[in-house]
Coordinates of C-alpha atoms and ligand atoms in Angstrom, one line a residue:
X21 CA -13.8 209.7 16.5
X22 CA -11.9 207.0 14.7
X23 CA -12.2 204.9 11.6
X24 CA -15.6 203.3 11.0
X25 CA -18.1 202.5 8.3
X26 CA -21.5 204.2 8.8
X27 CA -24.5 205.4 6.7
X28 CA -23.9 208.6 4.7
X29 CA -25.6 211.8 5.9
X30 CA -26.3 215.1 4.2
X31 CA -23.6 216.7 6.4
X32 CA -21.0 214.4 4.8
X33 CA -21.6 215.8 1.3
X34 CA -18.9 218.6 1.3
X35 CA -16.3 215.9 1.8
X36 CA -18.0 213.4 -0.5
X37 CA -18.3 215.8 -3.4
X38 CA -14.6 216.9 -2.9
X39 CA -13.5 213.2 -3.2
X40 CA -15.9 212.7 -6.1
X41 CA -14.3 215.7 -8.0
X42 CA -10.8 214.5 -7.3
X43 CA -11.5 211.0 -8.5
X44 CA -13.7 211.0 -11.6
X45 CA -13.4 213.0 -14.8
X46 CA -17.2 213.4 -14.9
X47 CA -18.1 213.7 -11.3
X48 CA -21.6 213.5 -9.8
X49 CA -22.9 216.8 -8.5
X50 CA -24.1 217.5 -4.9
X51 CA -27.6 217.5 -6.3
X52 CA -27.3 213.9 -7.5
X53 CA -26.0 212.8 -4.1
X54 CA -28.9 214.6 -2.3
X55 CA -31.3 212.9 -4.6
X56 CA -29.9 209.6 -3.8
X57 CA -30.1 210.2 0.0
X58 CA -33.7 211.0 -0.4
X59 CA -34.5 207.7 -2.1
X60 CA -34.8 205.7 1.1
X61 CA -35.1 202.0 1.3
X62 CA -33.9 201.0 -2.2
X63 CA -30.5 202.7 -1.6
X64 CA -27.6 202.0 0.6
X65 CA -25.0 204.8 0.9
X66 CA -22.1 204.4 3.3
X67 CA -19.0 206.4 4.2
X68 CA -15.7 205.5 5.9
X69 CA -14.9 208.1 8.5
X70 CA -11.6 208.8 10.2
X71 CA -10.1 211.4 12.4
X72 CA -8.9 213.1 9.2
X73 CA -12.4 213.2 7.7
X74 CA -14.2 211.0 5.2
X75 CA -11.9 208.5 3.5
X76 CA -14.4 207.1 1.0
X77 CA -18.0 206.3 0.1
X78 CA -20.1 203.9 -1.8
X79 CA -23.7 203.4 -2.8
X80 CA -26.0 200.8 -4.3
X81 CA -29.5 200.7 -5.6
X82 CA -31.8 197.7 -5.4
X83 CA -34.2 197.2 -8.3
X84 CA -36.2 194.0 -8.1
X85 CA -33.9 191.2 -7.3
X86 CA -30.9 193.0 -8.7
X87 CA -28.6 195.5 -7.0
X88 CA -26.6 198.0 -8.9
X89 CA -23.3 199.5 -7.5
X90 CA -23.8 203.2 -8.2
X91 CA -20.6 204.7 -7.0
X92 CA -17.5 203.9 -5.0
X93 CA -14.5 206.1 -4.3
X94 CA -11.6 206.3 -1.9
X95 CA -9.8 209.5 -1.0
X96 CA -6.4 209.7 -2.8
X97 CA -4.2 209.4 0.3
X98 CA -6.2 206.4 1.6
X99 CA -6.1 204.3 -1.6
X100 CA -4.5 200.9 -1.6
X101 CA -5.3 200.2 2.1
X102 CA -8.3 197.9 1.6
X103 CA -11.0 200.5 2.3
X104 CA -12.6 199.9 -1.2
X105 CA -12.9 196.2 -0.2
X106 CA -14.5 197.2 3.1
X107 CA -17.1 199.4 1.4
X108 CA -17.8 196.9 -1.4
X109 CA -18.2 194.2 1.2
X110 CA -20.7 196.3 3.0
X111 CA -22.8 196.8 -0.2
X112 CA -22.6 193.1 -1.1
X113 CA -23.5 191.9 2.4
X114 CA -26.4 194.3 2.5
X115 CA -27.6 193.0 -0.9
X116 CA -27.3 189.4 0.3
X117 CA -29.3 190.2 3.4
X118 CA -32.0 191.8 1.3
X119 CA -32.3 188.6 -0.7
X120 CA -30.9 190.2 -3.9
X121 CA -30.0 187.5 -6.5
X122 CA -27.1 189.2 -8.4
X123 CA -25.2 192.5 -8.4
X124 CA -24.0 194.5 -11.4
X125 CA -22.0 197.7 -12.1
X126 CA -20.4 199.7 -14.9
X127 CA -16.8 200.7 -14.8
X128 CA -14.3 202.5 -17.1
X129 CA -12.3 199.8 -19.0
X130 CA -9.2 202.0 -18.3
X131 CA -9.7 201.9 -14.5
X132 CA -7.6 198.8 -13.8
X133 CA -7.5 199.1 -10.0
X134 CA -11.3 199.3 -9.8
X135 CA -11.7 196.3 -12.1
X136 CA -9.2 194.3 -10.0
X137 CA -11.2 195.1 -6.8
X138 CA -14.5 194.0 -8.5
X139 CA -13.0 190.9 -10.0
X140 CA -11.6 189.9 -6.6
X141 CA -15.2 190.4 -5.2
X142 CA -16.6 188.0 -7.8
X143 CA -17.7 190.4 -10.5
X144 CA -17.0 189.4 -14.1
X145 CA -17.2 191.2 -17.4
X146 CA -20.5 190.6 -19.2
X147 CA -20.5 193.1 -22.0
X148 CA -20.1 196.8 -22.9
X149 CA -22.3 199.8 -23.0
X150 CA -20.9 201.9 -26.0
X151 CA -20.2 205.6 -25.7
X152 CA -21.1 205.6 -22.0
X153 CA -18.6 208.1 -20.7
X154 CA -19.3 211.5 -22.2
X155 CA -15.8 212.9 -21.7
X156 CA -13.9 210.4 -23.8
X157 CA -16.7 208.5 -25.5
X158 CA -15.3 205.3 -23.8
X159 CA -17.7 202.4 -23.5
X160 CA -18.6 201.1 -20.0
X161 CA -17.6 197.6 -19.0
X162 CA -20.6 195.9 -17.6
X163 CA -19.9 193.5 -14.8
X164 CA -22.1 191.0 -13.0
X165 CA -21.7 188.6 -10.1
X166 CA -23.0 185.1 -9.9
X167 CA -25.9 184.4 -7.6
X168 CA -25.1 185.9 -4.3
X169 CA -26.6 182.9 -2.6
X170 CA -24.2 180.5 -4.3
X171 CA -21.5 178.9 -2.3
X172 CA -18.7 180.6 -4.3
X173 CA -20.2 184.1 -3.8
X174 CA -21.0 183.6 -0.1
X175 CA -17.3 182.7 0.3
X176 CA -16.1 185.7 -1.7
X177 CA -18.3 188.1 0.3
X178 CA -17.0 186.6 3.5
X179 CA -13.4 187.0 2.3
X180 CA -14.0 190.5 1.2
X181 CA -15.6 191.5 4.5
X182 CA -12.6 190.0 6.4
X183 CA -10.2 191.9 4.2
X184 CA -12.2 195.1 4.7
X185 CA -12.6 194.6 8.4
X186 CA -8.8 194.0 8.8
X187 CA -8.1 197.3 7.0
X188 CA -10.6 199.2 9.2
X189 CA -9.3 197.5 12.4
X190 CA -5.8 198.4 11.5
X191 CA -6.7 202.1 11.0
X192 CA -9.0 202.0 14.1
X193 CA -6.1 200.6 16.1
X194 CA -3.6 203.2 15.0
X195 CA -6.2 206.0 15.5
X196 CA -6.7 205.2 19.1
X197 CA -3.2 204.3 20.2
X198 CA -2.3 206.1 23.4
X199 CA 0.8 207.5 21.6
X200 CA -0.5 210.8 20.3
X201 CA -3.9 209.4 19.3
X202 CA -7.1 211.2 20.1
X203 CA -8.7 210.9 23.6
X204 CA -9.4 207.2 24.5
X205 CA -13.0 206.3 24.9
X206 CA -14.4 205.9 28.4
X207 CA -16.9 203.0 28.4
X208 CA -19.2 201.8 31.2
X209 CA -20.2 198.2 30.7
X210 CA -22.9 196.1 32.3
X211 CA -22.9 192.3 32.5
X212 CA -25.8 190.2 33.8
X213 CA -26.0 187.1 31.5
X214 CA -25.8 184.5 34.3
X215 CA -25.3 184.7 38.0
X216 CA -23.0 187.7 38.4
X217 CA -24.3 191.3 38.3
X218 CA -21.2 193.3 37.1
X219 CA -20.3 196.8 36.0
X220 CA -17.0 198.3 35.0
X221 CA -15.5 201.5 33.7
X222 CA -12.6 201.0 31.2
X223 CA -10.7 203.7 29.4
X224 CA -9.3 203.0 25.9
X225 CA -10.2 199.3 26.0
X226 CA -7.3 198.5 28.4
X227 CA -7.2 200.7 31.5
X228 CA -9.6 199.3 34.0
X229 CA -10.8 202.1 36.3
X230 CA -13.3 200.0 38.2
X231 CA -14.7 196.5 38.1
X232 CA -17.5 195.5 40.4
X233 CA -18.9 192.0 40.5
X234 CA -21.8 191.1 42.8
X235 CA -22.0 187.3 42.8
X236 CA -25.2 185.5 43.6
X237 CA -23.3 182.2 44.1
X238 CA -24.5 181.9 47.7
X239 CA -28.1 182.1 46.6
X240 CA -27.7 179.4 43.9
X241 CA -25.3 177.1 45.7
X242 CA -28.0 175.6 47.9
X243 CA -29.8 174.4 44.8
X244 CA -26.6 173.0 43.2
X245 CA -26.8 175.3 40.2
X246 CA -28.1 178.6 38.8
X247 CA -31.9 179.0 39.3
X248 CA -33.0 181.4 36.5
X249 CA -35.8 183.0 38.5
X250 CA -33.5 183.8 41.4
X251 CA -30.9 185.1 39.0
X252 CA -33.3 187.5 37.5
X253 CA -34.6 188.8 40.8
X254 CA -31.1 189.2 42.3
X255 CA -29.9 191.1 39.2
X256 CA -32.8 193.5 39.6
X257 CA -31.9 194.1 43.3
X258 CA -28.2 194.6 42.7
X259 CA -27.9 196.4 39.4
X260 CA -28.4 200.0 40.6
X261 CA -25.9 199.6 43.4
X262 CA -23.4 197.8 41.2
X263 CA -23.4 200.4 38.5
X264 CA -23.2 203.3 41.0
X265 CA -20.3 201.6 42.7
X266 CA -18.5 201.1 39.4
X267 CA -18.8 204.9 38.6
X268 CA -17.8 205.9 42.1
X269 CA -14.7 203.5 42.1
X270 CA -13.7 204.9 38.8
X271 CA -14.2 208.5 40.0
X272 CA -16.3 209.4 37.0
X273 CA -19.8 210.6 36.4
X274 CA -22.2 209.6 33.6
X275 CA -21.3 212.8 31.9
X276 CA -17.7 211.7 31.5
X277 CA -18.6 208.6 29.5
X278 CA -18.4 208.1 25.8
X279 CA -20.5 204.9 25.5
X280 CA -22.5 202.3 27.5
X281 CA -21.8 198.7 26.7
X282 CA -24.0 195.8 27.7
X283 CA -24.0 192.0 27.3
X284 CA -27.2 191.2 25.2
X285 CA -26.5 187.5 24.8
X286 CA -26.0 184.6 25.0
X287 CA -27.3 183.7 28.5
X288 CA -30.4 183.3 30.6
X289 CA -33.0 185.5 29.1
X290 CA -34.5 186.7 32.4
X291 CA -31.0 187.6 33.6
X292 CA -29.9 189.3 30.3
X293 CA -33.0 191.5 30.2
X294 CA -32.2 193.2 33.5
X295 CA -28.8 194.5 32.2
X296 CA -30.2 195.3 28.8
X297 CA -33.1 197.3 30.2
X298 CA -30.9 199.2 32.6
X299 CA -28.3 200.0 30.0
X300 CA -31.1 201.2 27.6
X301 CA -32.5 203.4 30.3
X302 CA -29.1 204.9 31.0
X303 CA -28.5 205.5 27.3
X304 CA -31.9 207.1 26.9
X305 CA -31.4 209.4 29.9
X306 CA -27.9 210.4 29.0
X307 CA -28.0 210.4 25.2
X308 CA -24.9 208.2 25.2
X309 CA -24.5 205.6 22.4
X310 CA -25.4 202.0 23.4
X311 CA -23.2 199.2 22.3
X312 CA -24.2 195.5 22.4
X313 CA -21.7 192.9 23.3
X314 CA -21.7 189.1 22.8
X315 CA -20.8 187.6 26.2
X316 CA -18.4 185.2 24.5
X317 CA -16.6 188.0 22.6
X318 CA -16.3 189.6 26.0
X319 CA -14.5 186.5 27.4
X320 CA -12.2 186.6 24.4
X321 CA -11.4 190.3 24.9
X322 CA -10.4 189.6 28.5
X323 CA -7.1 188.4 26.9
X324 CA -6.5 191.6 25.0
X325 CA -7.6 193.7 28.0
X326 CA -5.0 192.1 30.2
X327 CA -2.3 192.0 27.5
X328 CA -2.6 194.4 24.5
X329 CA 0.0 192.4 22.6
X330 CA -2.6 189.6 22.2
X331 CA -3.8 190.2 18.7
X332 CA -5.3 188.0 16.0
X333 CA -4.8 185.9 14.0
X334 CA -5.4 183.5 16.8
X335 CA -7.3 180.4 17.9
X336 CA -9.3 180.5 21.1
X337 CA -10.8 177.9 23.4
X338 CA -13.8 179.4 25.2
X339 CA -14.7 177.2 28.1
X340 CA -17.4 178.3 30.6
X341 CA -20.4 177.1 32.5
X342 CA -22.5 177.4 29.3
X343 CA -20.0 177.0 26.5
X344 CA -17.1 174.9 25.1
X345 CA -16.0 176.1 21.7
X346 CA -12.9 176.3 19.6
X347 CA -12.9 179.5 17.6
X348 CA -10.6 180.7 14.8
X349 CA -10.2 184.5 14.9
X350 CA -8.5 185.9 11.8
X351 CA -9.2 189.5 13.0
X352 CA -11.2 191.0 15.9
X353 CA -14.8 190.8 15.1
X354 CA -14.5 187.8 12.8
X355 CA -15.2 184.5 14.5
X356 CA -15.4 181.1 12.9
X357 CA -16.6 178.5 15.4
X358 CA -14.6 175.4 14.5
X359 CA -16.4 173.1 16.9
X360 CA -18.4 173.1 20.1
X361 CA -19.7 170.7 22.7
X362 CA -22.5 168.5 21.5
X363 CA -24.0 168.2 25.0
X364 CA -22.6 169.5 28.3
X365 CA -20.2 172.5 28.6
X366 CA -16.9 171.9 30.3
X367 CA -17.8 174.1 33.3
X368 CA -21.2 172.3 33.6
X369 CA -19.3 168.9 33.7
X370 CA -17.2 170.2 36.5
X371 CA -20.3 171.5 38.3
X372 CA -22.1 168.2 37.9
X373 CA -19.3 166.0 39.1
X374 CA -18.7 168.3 42.1
X375 CA -22.4 167.9 42.9
X376 CA -22.0 164.2 42.8
X377 CA -19.1 164.4 45.2
X378 CA -21.0 166.7 47.5
X379 CA -18.6 169.6 46.8
X380 CA -21.2 172.3 46.3
X381 CA -21.6 174.9 43.5
X382 CA -19.7 176.1 41.5
X383 CA -17.8 172.9 41.2
X384 CA -14.8 174.0 39.1
X385 CA -12.7 175.6 41.8
X386 CA -13.5 172.8 44.3
X387 CA -12.6 170.0 41.8
X388 CA -9.4 171.7 40.7
X389 CA -8.1 172.2 44.3
X390 CA -9.1 168.6 45.2
X391 CA -7.4 167.4 42.0
X392 CA -4.0 168.9 43.1
X393 CA -3.8 166.1 45.7
X394 CA -4.9 163.3 43.5
X395 CA -3.4 161.0 40.8
X396 CA -4.7 161.9 37.3
X397 CA -3.9 158.4 36.1
X398 CA -5.7 156.6 38.9
X399 CA -8.9 156.0 37.0
X400 CA -9.1 155.6 33.3
X401 CA -12.1 157.7 32.2
X402 CA -13.0 158.0 28.5
X403 CA -11.5 160.7 26.3
X404 CA -14.7 161.3 24.3
X405 CA -14.3 162.3 20.7
X406 CA -10.5 162.7 20.9
X407 CA -10.2 160.9 17.6
X408 CA -13.3 162.2 16.0
X409 CA -11.3 164.2 13.5
X410 CA -13.3 167.4 14.1
X411 CA -13.3 170.1 16.7
X412 CA -16.5 169.1 18.6
X413 CA -16.6 167.9 22.2
X414 CA -18.9 165.7 24.2
X415 CA -18.8 165.7 28.0
X416 CA -22.0 164.0 29.1
X417 CA -20.5 160.5 28.6
X418 CA -17.7 161.4 31.0
X419 CA -20.1 162.6 33.6
X420 CA -22.0 159.3 33.3
X421 CA -18.7 157.4 33.5
X422 CA -17.9 159.2 36.8
X423 CA -21.4 158.4 38.0
X424 CA -21.1 154.7 37.1
X425 CA -17.7 154.5 38.7
X426 CA -19.0 156.0 42.0
X427 CA -22.0 153.7 42.0
X428 CA -19.9 150.6 41.4
X429 CA -17.4 151.5 44.1
X430 CA -20.0 152.3 46.6
X431 CA -21.9 149.1 45.9
X432 CA -18.7 147.1 46.2
X433 CA -18.3 148.8 49.6
X434 CA -15.0 150.5 48.6
X435 CA -14.3 154.0 49.7
X436 CA -13.9 156.6 47.0
X437 CA -10.7 158.4 46.9
X438 CA -12.1 161.9 46.0
X439 CA -8.8 163.5 45.1
X440 CA -8.0 160.7 42.6
X441 CA -11.4 160.8 41.2
X442 CA -11.3 164.6 40.8
X443 CA -7.8 164.4 39.2
X444 CA -8.7 161.6 36.8
X445 CA -11.9 163.4 35.7
X446 CA -10.1 166.7 35.2
X447 CA -7.4 164.9 33.2
X448 CA -10.0 163.4 30.9
X449 CA -11.5 166.8 30.2
X450 CA -8.1 168.5 29.7
X451 CA -6.6 165.8 27.4
X452 CA -9.3 166.2 24.8
X453 CA -9.3 170.0 25.0
X454 CA -5.5 170.2 24.7
X455 CA -5.4 167.7 21.8
X456 CA -8.0 169.6 19.8
X457 CA -6.6 173.0 20.7
X458 CA -3.1 172.1 19.4
X459 CA -4.6 170.6 16.2
X460 CA -6.6 173.8 15.5
X461 CA -3.6 176.0 16.1
X462 CA -1.6 173.9 13.7
X463 CA -4.3 173.7 11.0
X464 CA -4.8 177.5 11.0
X465 CA -1.1 178.3 11.3
X466 CA -1.5 180.7 14.3
X467 CA 1.2 181.6 16.8
X468 CA -1.2 182.9 19.4
X469 CA -3.8 181.0 21.3
X470 CA -6.3 182.4 23.8
X471 CA -7.9 180.5 26.7
X472 CA -11.1 182.2 27.8
X473 CA -14.2 181.7 30.1
X474 CA -14.6 180.5 33.7
X475 CA -12.9 177.2 33.2
X476 CA -9.8 179.1 32.1
X477 CA -9.3 179.6 35.8
X478 CA -8.4 175.9 36.0
X479 CA -4.6 175.8 36.7
X480 CA -4.1 172.3 35.3
X481 CA -5.8 173.2 32.0
X482 CA -3.7 176.4 31.8
X483 CA -0.4 174.5 32.4
X484 CA -1.2 171.5 30.1
X485 CA -2.2 173.9 27.3
X486 CA 0.8 176.1 27.7
X487 CA 3.2 173.2 27.6
X488 CA 1.6 171.5 24.6
X489 CA 1.2 174.7 22.6
X490 CA 4.8 175.9 23.4
X491 CA 6.0 172.6 21.8
X492 CA 4.5 173.8 18.6
X493 CA 5.8 177.4 18.9
X494 CA 2.4 178.8 19.9
X495 CA 2.1 181.3 22.7
X496 CA -0.8 180.8 25.2
X497 CA -2.6 183.9 26.6
X498 CA -4.7 183.4 29.7
X499 CA -6.4 186.3 31.5
X500 CA -5.7 186.7 35.2
X501 CA -8.2 184.8 37.4
X502 CA -10.5 187.7 38.1
X503 CA -10.9 188.3 34.3
X504 CA -11.6 184.6 33.6
X505 CA -15.0 184.3 35.3
X506 CA -17.8 186.6 34.5
X507 CA -17.0 190.3 34.9
X508 CA -17.9 193.6 33.1
X509 CA -14.4 194.8 32.4
X510 CA -14.1 192.3 29.6
X511 CA -17.5 193.4 28.3
X512 CA -16.2 197.1 28.3
X513 CA -13.1 196.0 26.4
X514 CA -15.2 194.4 23.7
X515 CA -17.7 197.3 23.7
X516 CA -14.8 199.7 23.2
X517 CA -13.8 197.8 20.0
X518 CA -17.4 197.7 18.7
X519 CA -17.9 201.4 19.7
X520 CA -14.9 202.5 17.7
X521 CA -16.2 200.6 14.7
X522 CA -19.4 202.6 14.9
X523 CA -21.7 199.8 16.0
X524 CA -24.7 200.8 18.0
X525 CA -27.5 198.9 19.6
X526 CA -30.9 200.5 19.0
X527 CA -33.1 201.4 22.0
X528 CA -35.6 198.9 20.7
X529 CA -33.0 196.1 20.9
X530 CA -33.8 193.0 23.0
X531 CA -31.7 190.4 24.8
X532 CA -30.9 187.4 22.6
X533 CA -30.4 184.3 24.8
X534 CA -29.0 182.2 21.9
X535 CA -26.9 184.9 20.3
X536 CA -24.2 183.3 18.2
X537 CA -20.6 184.4 18.1
X538 CA -20.1 183.7 14.4
Ligands
KG4_3 O1 -17.6 182.1 32.5 P1 -18.3 181.8 33.7 O2 -18.0 182.6 35.0 O3 -19.8 181.8 33.5 C1 -20.4 181.4 32.3 O4 -20.4 182.2 31.4 O5 -20.8 180.2 32.3 O6 -17.9 180.2 34.0 C2 -18.4 179.6 35.2 C3 -17.9 178.1 35.1 C4 -18.5 177.3 36.2 O7 -19.1 176.1 35.6 C5 -17.3 177.0 37.1 O8 -17.4 175.7 37.7 C6 -16.2 177.0 36.1 O9 -16.5 178.1 35.3 N1 -14.9 177.2 36.8 C7 -13.9 176.3 36.8 C8 -12.9 176.8 37.6 N2 -13.3 178.0 38.1 C9 -14.5 178.2 37.6 N3 -13.8 175.1 36.2 C10 -12.7 174.4 36.4 N4 -11.7 174.8 37.2 C11 -11.8 175.9 37.8 N5 -10.8 176.3 38.6
ZN4 ZN1 -19.1 183.7 31.1

């Protein structure tokens, strides 16, 4: 067990009441807490748990479109570490999700640290309730937030959540460190979002005990791209064998596992459902917790899996067959997408140009090896949106430019120099990505940059990014080739992180084909 925020249970009450007594001059009784836990929907009670027991708890009550912070306390030895912010952020995000208009609370005017926490969260003094505290006769300070839906409050809640998550992640990280920490979690993960059926067993988020990838590329290549119906059928055929192989290779049985992770989006719905259904079945049969992973977060975690020193704050470029996004990552689990492709993904552009040149599917590897023999300056293809001032990309114009060029040359009876074409196309893609990557790293002041996704396997992109970022004092992390393209080890690494944070996917969960990273 490590540090996480989860709903309060009756079995937590010994610890909760002890903290309550040590914190407040007029503590709530066990009976009051039990009464609260029996209230159901209108209440939210959470605890922060750790290997040393419960570190704190908080609760709120919804009444109409208002929500009242009922109680919030942190164990004496855990104060000052941001856990209060984590719990308050949980209550406020929950209230915002419920559509609550404003939040309120009462606090002792002498409790300066609590008032500071509430003020930072956007609560402001709105009056006093005389004689509220029976022990001293002190009044209560009444505090209210502005509308939770206002821009200012949304921003405050986001900041508070980030602060809270950072403090939790820091504790989670230290709690699971191999040096003297508790046993590291053993996670089996399943990936089936596109055309690879994959399963992997990873210990402690870093030690890959097995990684099995059954590619369907041969079945799709004759159609020049992934055919969703074929993908779905092939996943169904392969999944049992792939998962068994991953367990056998790792030398573990289902009974040894701590959790089952699965990619539940984004991706092809018919492909995702195969992995999700199989993982749910395993979780149901074994009683193991099920953890859902966003495929893109998996690609990001490939970096940390390969090199544990890769830690946020960082900026990442996720480039795959379906995605091209620049993401700011202030802490694991917090993803701000700065910009994305407005049309084709980078990998898709490589695949389409490869098809045009008759190079087969997938096109990325073929184009990049052809490009090594060509001149990147031979043909001046457009650098779309390089000066757009934002972090978005557009790749469909480049694909059209390549098509137009090929048509024109063929009509003129000139032979096309495929290596020059591949190198020039590749350079046009890379130039824009490197330019925007460097700008994002500068704007967000990071010293770490992660390249992720299938296109990260492109050596020219890796080299160009590494050189450009190094000139700005930014280190580039790129996973080894086998962790760049789709695999389940990266999903296990991300699942490990989510598992330790106490996140679970219900057995009624479904695949979410357009799942967003932010
Ligand atoms: O991440 P991935 O395996 O699957 C998706 O989640 O989409 O990425 C596959 C994409 C394909 O479009 C493939 O052409 C591209 O990654 N890719 C490359 C290279 N190797 C794979 N693109 C450029 N250069 C490469 N060497
Ligand atoms: Zn992928």
